[in-house]
XYZ file of N, CA and C in Angstrom:
624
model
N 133.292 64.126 182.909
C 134.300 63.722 181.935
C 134.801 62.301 182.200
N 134.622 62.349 183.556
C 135.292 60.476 183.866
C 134.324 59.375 183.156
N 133.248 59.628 183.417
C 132.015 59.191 182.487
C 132.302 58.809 181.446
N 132.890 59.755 180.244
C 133.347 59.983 178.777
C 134.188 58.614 178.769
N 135.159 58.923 179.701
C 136.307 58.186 179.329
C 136.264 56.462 179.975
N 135.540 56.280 180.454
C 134.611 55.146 181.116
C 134.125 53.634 179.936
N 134.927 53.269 179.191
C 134.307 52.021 178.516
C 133.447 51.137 178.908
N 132.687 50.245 178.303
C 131.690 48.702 178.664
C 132.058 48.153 179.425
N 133.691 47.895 179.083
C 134.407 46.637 179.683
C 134.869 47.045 180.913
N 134.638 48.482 181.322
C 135.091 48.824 183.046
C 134.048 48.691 184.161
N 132.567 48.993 183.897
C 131.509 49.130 184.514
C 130.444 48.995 183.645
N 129.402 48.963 184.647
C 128.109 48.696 183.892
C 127.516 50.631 183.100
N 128.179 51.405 183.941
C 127.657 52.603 183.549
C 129.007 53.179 182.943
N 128.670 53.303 181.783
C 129.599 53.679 181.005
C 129.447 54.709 179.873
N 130.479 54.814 178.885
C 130.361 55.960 177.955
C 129.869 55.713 176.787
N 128.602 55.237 176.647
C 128.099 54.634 175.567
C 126.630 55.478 175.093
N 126.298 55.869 175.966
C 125.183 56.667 175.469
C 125.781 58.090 175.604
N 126.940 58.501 176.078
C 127.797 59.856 175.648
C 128.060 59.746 174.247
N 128.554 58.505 173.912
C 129.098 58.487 172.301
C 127.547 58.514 171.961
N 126.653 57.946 171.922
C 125.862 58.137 170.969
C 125.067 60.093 170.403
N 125.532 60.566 171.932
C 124.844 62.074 171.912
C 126.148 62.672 171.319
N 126.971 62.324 171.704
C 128.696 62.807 170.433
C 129.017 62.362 169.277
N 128.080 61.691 168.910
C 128.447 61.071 167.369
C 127.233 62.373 166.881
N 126.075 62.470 167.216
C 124.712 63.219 166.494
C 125.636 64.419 166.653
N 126.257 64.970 167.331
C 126.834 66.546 167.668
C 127.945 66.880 166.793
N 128.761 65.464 166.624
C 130.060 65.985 165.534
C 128.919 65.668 164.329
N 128.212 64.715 163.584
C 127.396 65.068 162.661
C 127.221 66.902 162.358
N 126.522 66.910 163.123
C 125.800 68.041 162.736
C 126.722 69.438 162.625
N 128.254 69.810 163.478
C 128.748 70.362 163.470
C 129.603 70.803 162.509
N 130.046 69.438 162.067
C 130.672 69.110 160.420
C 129.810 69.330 159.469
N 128.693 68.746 159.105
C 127.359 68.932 158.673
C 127.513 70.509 158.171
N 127.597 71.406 159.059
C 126.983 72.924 159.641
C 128.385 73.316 158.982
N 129.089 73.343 158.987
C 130.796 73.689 158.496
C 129.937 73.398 157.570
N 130.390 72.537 156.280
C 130.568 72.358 155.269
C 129.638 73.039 154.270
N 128.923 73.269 155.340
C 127.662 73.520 154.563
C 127.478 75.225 153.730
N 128.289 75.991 155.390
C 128.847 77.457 154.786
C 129.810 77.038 154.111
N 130.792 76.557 154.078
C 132.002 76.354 153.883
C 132.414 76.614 152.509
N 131.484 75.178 151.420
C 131.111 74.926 150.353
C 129.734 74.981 149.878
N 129.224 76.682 149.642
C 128.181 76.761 149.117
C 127.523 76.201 148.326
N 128.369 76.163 147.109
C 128.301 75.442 145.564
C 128.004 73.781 145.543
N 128.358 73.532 146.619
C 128.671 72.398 146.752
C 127.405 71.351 147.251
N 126.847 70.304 146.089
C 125.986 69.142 145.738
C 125.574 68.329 147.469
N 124.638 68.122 147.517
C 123.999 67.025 148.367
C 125.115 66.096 148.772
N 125.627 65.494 147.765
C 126.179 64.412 147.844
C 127.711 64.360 148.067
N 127.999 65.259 147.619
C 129.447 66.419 147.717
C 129.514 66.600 149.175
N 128.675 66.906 149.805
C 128.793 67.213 151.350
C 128.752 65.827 152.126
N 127.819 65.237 151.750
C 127.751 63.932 152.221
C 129.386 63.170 152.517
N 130.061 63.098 151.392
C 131.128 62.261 151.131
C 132.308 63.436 152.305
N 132.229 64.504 151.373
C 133.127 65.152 152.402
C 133.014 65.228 154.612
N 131.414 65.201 154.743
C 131.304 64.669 156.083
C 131.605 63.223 156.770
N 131.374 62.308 155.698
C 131.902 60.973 155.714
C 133.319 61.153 156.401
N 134.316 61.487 155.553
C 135.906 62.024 156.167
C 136.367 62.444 156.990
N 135.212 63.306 157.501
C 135.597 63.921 158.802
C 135.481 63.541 159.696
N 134.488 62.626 160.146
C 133.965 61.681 160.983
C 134.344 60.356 161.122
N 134.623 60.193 160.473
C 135.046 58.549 159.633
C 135.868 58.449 161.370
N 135.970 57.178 161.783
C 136.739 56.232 163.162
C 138.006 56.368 162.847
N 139.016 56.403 161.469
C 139.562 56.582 161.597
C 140.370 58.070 161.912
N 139.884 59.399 161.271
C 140.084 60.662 161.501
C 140.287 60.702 163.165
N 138.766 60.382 163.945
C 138.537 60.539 165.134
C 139.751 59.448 166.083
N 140.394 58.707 165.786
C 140.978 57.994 166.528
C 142.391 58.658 166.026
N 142.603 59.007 165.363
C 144.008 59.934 165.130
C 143.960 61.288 166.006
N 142.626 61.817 166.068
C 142.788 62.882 166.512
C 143.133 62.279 168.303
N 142.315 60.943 168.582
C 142.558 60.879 169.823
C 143.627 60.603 170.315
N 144.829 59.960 169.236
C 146.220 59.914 169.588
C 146.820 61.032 169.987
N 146.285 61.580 169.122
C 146.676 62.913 169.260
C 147.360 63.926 170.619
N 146.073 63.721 171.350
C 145.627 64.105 172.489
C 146.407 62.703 174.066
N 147.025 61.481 172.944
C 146.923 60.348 174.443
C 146.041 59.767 174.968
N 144.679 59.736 174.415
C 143.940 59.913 175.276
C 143.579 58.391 175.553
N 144.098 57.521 175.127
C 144.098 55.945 175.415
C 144.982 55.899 177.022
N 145.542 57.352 177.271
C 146.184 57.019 178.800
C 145.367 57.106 179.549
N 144.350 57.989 179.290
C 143.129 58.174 180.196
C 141.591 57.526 180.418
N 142.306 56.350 179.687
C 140.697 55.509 179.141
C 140.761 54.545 180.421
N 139.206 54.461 180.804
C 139.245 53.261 181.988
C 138.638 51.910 181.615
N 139.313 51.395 181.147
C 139.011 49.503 180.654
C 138.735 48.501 181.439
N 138.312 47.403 181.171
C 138.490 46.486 181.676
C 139.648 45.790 181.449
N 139.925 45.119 182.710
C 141.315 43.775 182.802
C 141.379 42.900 181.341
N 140.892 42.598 180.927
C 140.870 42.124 179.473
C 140.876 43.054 178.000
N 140.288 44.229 178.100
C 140.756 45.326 177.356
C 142.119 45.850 177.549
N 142.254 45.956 178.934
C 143.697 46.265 179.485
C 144.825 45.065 178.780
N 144.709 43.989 178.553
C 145.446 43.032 178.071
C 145.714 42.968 176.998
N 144.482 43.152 176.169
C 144.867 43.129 175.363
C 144.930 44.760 174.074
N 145.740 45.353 175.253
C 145.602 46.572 174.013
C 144.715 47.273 173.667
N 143.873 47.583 174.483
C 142.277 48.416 174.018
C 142.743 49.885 173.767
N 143.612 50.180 174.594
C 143.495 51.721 174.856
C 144.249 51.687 173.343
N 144.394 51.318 172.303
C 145.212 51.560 170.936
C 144.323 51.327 169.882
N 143.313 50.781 170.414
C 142.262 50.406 169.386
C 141.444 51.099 168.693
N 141.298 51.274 167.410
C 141.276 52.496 166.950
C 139.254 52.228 166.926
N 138.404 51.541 167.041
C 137.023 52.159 167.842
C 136.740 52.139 169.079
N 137.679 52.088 170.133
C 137.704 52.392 171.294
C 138.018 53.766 171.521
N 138.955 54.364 170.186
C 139.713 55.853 170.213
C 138.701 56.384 170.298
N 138.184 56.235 168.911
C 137.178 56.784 168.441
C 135.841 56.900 169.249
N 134.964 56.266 170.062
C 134.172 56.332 170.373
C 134.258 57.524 171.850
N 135.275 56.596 172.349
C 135.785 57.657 173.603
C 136.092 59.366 173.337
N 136.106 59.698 171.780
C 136.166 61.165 171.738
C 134.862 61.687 171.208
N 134.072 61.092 170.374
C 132.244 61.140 170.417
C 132.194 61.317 171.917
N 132.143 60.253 172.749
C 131.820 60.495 174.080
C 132.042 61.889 174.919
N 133.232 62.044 174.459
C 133.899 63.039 175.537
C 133.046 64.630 174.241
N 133.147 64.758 173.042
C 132.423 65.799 172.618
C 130.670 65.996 173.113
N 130.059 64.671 173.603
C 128.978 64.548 174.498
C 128.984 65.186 175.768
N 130.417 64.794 176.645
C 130.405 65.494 177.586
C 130.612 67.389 177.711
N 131.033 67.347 176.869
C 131.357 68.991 176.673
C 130.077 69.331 176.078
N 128.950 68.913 175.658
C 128.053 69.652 175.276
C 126.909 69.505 176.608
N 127.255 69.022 177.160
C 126.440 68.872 178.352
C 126.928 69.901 179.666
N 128.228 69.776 179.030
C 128.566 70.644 180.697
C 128.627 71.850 180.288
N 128.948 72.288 178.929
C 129.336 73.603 178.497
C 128.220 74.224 177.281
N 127.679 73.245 176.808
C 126.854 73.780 175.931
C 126.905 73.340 174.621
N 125.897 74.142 173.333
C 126.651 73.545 172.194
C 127.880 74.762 171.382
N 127.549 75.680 172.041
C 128.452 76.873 171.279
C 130.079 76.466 171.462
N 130.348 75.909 172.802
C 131.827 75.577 173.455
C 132.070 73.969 172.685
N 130.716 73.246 172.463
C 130.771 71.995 171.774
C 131.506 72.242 170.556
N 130.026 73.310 169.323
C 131.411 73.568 168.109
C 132.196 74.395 168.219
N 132.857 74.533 169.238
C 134.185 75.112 168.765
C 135.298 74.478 169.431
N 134.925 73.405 169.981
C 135.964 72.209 170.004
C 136.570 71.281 169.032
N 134.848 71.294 168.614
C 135.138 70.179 167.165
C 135.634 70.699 166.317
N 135.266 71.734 165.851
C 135.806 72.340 164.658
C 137.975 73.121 164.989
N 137.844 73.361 166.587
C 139.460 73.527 166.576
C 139.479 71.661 166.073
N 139.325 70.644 166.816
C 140.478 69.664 166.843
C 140.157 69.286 165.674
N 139.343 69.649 164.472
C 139.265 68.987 162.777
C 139.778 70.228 161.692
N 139.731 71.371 162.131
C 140.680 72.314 161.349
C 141.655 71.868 160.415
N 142.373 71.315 161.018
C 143.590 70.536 159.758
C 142.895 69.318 158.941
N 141.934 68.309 159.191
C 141.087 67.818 158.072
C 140.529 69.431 157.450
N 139.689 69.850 158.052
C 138.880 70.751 157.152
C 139.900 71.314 156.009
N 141.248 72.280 156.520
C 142.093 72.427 155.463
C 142.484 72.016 154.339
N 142.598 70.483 154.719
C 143.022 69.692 153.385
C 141.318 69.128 152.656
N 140.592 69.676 152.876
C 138.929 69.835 152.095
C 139.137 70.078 150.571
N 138.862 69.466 149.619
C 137.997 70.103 148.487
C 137.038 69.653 147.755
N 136.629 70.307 146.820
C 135.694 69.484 145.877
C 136.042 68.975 144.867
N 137.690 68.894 144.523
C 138.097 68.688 143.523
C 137.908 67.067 143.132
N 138.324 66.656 144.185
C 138.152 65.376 144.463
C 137.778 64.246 145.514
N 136.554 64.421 146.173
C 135.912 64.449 147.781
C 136.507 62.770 148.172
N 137.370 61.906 146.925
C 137.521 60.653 148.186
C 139.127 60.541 148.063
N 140.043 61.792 147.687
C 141.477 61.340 147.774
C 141.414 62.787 148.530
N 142.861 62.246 149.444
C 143.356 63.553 150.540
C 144.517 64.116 149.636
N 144.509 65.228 150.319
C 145.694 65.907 149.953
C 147.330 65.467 149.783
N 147.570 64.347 150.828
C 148.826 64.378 150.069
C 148.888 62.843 149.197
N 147.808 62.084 148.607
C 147.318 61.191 147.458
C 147.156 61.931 146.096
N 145.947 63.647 146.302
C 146.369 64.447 145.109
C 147.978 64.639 145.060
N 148.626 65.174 145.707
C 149.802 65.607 145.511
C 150.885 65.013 145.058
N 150.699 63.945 145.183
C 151.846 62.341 145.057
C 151.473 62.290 143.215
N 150.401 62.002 143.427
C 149.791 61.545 141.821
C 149.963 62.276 140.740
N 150.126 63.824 141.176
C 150.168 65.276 140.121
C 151.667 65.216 140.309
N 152.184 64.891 140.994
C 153.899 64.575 140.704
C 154.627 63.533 139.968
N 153.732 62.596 140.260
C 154.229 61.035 140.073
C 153.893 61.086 138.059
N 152.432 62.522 137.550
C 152.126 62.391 136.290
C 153.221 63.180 135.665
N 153.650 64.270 136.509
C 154.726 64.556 135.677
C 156.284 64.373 135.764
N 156.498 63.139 136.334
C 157.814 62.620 136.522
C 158.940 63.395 137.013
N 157.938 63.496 138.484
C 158.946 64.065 139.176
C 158.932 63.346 140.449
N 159.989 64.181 141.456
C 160.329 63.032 142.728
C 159.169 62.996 143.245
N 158.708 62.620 144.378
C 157.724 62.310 145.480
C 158.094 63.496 146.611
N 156.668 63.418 147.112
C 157.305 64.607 147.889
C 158.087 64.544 149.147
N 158.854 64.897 150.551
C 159.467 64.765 151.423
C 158.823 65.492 152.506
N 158.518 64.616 153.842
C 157.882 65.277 154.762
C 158.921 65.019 156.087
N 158.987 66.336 156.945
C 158.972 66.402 157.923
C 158.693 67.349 158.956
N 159.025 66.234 160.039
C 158.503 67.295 161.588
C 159.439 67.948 162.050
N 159.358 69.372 162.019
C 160.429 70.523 162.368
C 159.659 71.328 163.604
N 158.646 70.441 164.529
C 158.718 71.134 165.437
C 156.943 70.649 166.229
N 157.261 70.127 167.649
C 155.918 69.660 168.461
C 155.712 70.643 169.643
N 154.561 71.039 169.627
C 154.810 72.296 170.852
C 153.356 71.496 171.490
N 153.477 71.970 173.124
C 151.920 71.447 173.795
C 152.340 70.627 175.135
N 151.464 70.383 175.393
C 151.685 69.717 176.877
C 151.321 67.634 175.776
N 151.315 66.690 176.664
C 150.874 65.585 175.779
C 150.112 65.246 175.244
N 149.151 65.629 176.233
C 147.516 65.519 175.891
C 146.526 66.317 175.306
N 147.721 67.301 174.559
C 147.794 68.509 173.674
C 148.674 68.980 173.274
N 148.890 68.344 172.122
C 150.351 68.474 171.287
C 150.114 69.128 169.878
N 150.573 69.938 169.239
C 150.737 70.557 167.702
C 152.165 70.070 167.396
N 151.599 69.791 166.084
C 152.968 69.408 165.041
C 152.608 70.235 164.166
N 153.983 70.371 163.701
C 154.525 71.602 162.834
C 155.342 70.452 161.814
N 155.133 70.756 160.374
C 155.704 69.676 159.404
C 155.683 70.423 157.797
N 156.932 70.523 157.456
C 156.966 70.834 156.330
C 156.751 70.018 154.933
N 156.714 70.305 154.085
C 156.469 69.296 152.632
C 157.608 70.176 151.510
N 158.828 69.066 151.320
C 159.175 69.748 150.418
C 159.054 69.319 149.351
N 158.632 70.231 147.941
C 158.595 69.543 146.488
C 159.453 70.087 145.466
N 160.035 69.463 144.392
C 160.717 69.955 143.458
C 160.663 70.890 142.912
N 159.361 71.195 142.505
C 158.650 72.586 141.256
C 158.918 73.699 142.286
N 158.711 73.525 143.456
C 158.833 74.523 144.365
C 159.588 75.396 145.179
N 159.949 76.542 145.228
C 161.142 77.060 145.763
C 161.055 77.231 147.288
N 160.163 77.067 147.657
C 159.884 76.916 149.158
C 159.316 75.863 149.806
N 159.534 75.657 150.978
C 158.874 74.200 151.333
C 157.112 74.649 151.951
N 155.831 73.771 151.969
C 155.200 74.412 152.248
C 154.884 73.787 154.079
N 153.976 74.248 154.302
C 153.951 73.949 155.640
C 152.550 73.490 156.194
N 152.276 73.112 157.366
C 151.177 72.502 157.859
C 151.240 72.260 159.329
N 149.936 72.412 160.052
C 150.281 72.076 161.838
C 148.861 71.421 161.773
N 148.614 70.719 163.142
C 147.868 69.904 163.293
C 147.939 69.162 164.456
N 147.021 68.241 165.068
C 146.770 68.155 166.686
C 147.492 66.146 166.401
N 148.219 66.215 165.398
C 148.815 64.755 164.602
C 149.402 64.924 163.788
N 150.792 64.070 163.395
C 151.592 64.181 162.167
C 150.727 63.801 160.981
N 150.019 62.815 160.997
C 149.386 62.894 159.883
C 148.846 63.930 159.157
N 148.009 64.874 160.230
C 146.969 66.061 159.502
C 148.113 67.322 159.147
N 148.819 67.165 160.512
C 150.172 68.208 159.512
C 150.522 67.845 158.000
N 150.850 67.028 158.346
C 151.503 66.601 156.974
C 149.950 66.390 155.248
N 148.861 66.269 155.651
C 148.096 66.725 154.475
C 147.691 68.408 154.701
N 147.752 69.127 155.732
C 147.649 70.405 155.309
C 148.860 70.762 154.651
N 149.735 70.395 155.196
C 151.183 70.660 154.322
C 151.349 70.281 152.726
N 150.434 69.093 152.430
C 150.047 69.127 151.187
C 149.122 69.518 150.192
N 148.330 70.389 151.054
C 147.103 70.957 150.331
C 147.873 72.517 150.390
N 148.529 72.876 151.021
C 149.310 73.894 150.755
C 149.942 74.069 149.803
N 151.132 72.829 149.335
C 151.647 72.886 148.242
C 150.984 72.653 147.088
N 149.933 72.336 147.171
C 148.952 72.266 145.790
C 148.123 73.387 145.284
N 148.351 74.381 146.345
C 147.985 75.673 146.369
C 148.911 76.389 145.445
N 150.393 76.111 145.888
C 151.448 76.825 145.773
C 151.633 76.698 143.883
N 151.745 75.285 143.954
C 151.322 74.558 142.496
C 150.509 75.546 141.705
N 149.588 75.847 142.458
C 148.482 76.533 141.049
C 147.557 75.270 140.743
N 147.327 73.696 141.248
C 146.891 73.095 140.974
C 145.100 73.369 141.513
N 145.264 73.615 143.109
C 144.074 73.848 143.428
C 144.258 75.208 144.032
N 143.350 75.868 144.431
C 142.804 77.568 145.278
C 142.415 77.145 146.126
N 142.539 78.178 147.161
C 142.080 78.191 148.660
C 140.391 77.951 149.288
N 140.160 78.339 147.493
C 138.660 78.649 148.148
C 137.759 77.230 147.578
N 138.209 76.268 147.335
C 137.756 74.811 146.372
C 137.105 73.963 147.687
């Protein structure tokens, strides 16, 4: 795992050919999700929706997530200037480290890492519209029928640091309840929390 977390700029042997065997593994794992996931669902439909999941930015949120820029080993000049925040340094270092877990543990313990720490992307999934998230639908189906915007907050972080859940509600007007969302980041709380209320809406179903 020290390996994983091991950048260019610290040593010559580093976590660079981990990311490359952790980038092919979250591929294919996401890939493999979506694929049961959304039967119905077009070539290209999957394509875009795996795009999202993977995308540097998803993966570097999730690595905030986790801290895991405390545990990154840089070089004196990465160290200076801010590496451990950098969002393809995040990113690569958690490819890497899903490399290392498929090596030490396998691929069965592999997907079911990936798929716990992307659960809250997967949630806010549909086909309704594969390049806006859930709380962009939700804003827009409010904003058409002239009503407020919606209101988010965090009512609750449970976990050690380097494993933290947020708990975040969404409240909306039409709605008599607020809906809810958790996630390994405020962000992903807060779009399951909006794919919830779009549920609640009647706008989209669980099963889209």
């Amino acid at each position: 795992m020290v390996l994983a977390l091991t950048h260019r700029s610290f040593a010559g042997r580093n976590n660079e050919r981990l990311e490359f065997l952790g980038d092919a593994i979250l591929n294919f794992v996401a890939g493999e999700a979506l694929f049961d996931r959304f039967p119905l669902a077009r070539e290209g439909q999957l394509s875009r929706l795996r795009a999202r999941l993977v995308k540097g930015e998803t993966l570097a949120v999730l690595a905030r997530g986790f801290d895991l820029g405390d545990y990154l080993r840089l070089g004196s000049g990465e160290l200076k200037s801010g590496g451990f925040r950098r969002e393809s340094i995040l990113a690569d270092a958690l490819e890497a480290l899903i490399g290392a877990i498929y090596l030490d543990a396998g691929i069965d313990v592999a997907r079911e890492r990936v798929l716990a720490w992307l659960a809250g992307e997967f949630e806010g999934l549909t086909l309704v519209d594969t390049n806006k998230d859930p709380k962009t639908r939700l804003q827009e189906f409010l904003q058409s029928r002239g009503c407020e915007l919606p209101r988010y907050e965090v009512v609750d972080i449970q976990g050690e640091p380097h494993c933290r859940t947020f708990f975040v509600e969404c409240e909306v007007t039409l709605l008599n309840e607020k809906s809810r969302g958790q996630g390994v980041s405020r962000r992903i709380a807060e779009q399951v929390a909006a794919a919830a209320a779009l549920i609640a809406l009647g706008v989209e179903n669980g099963n889209d």
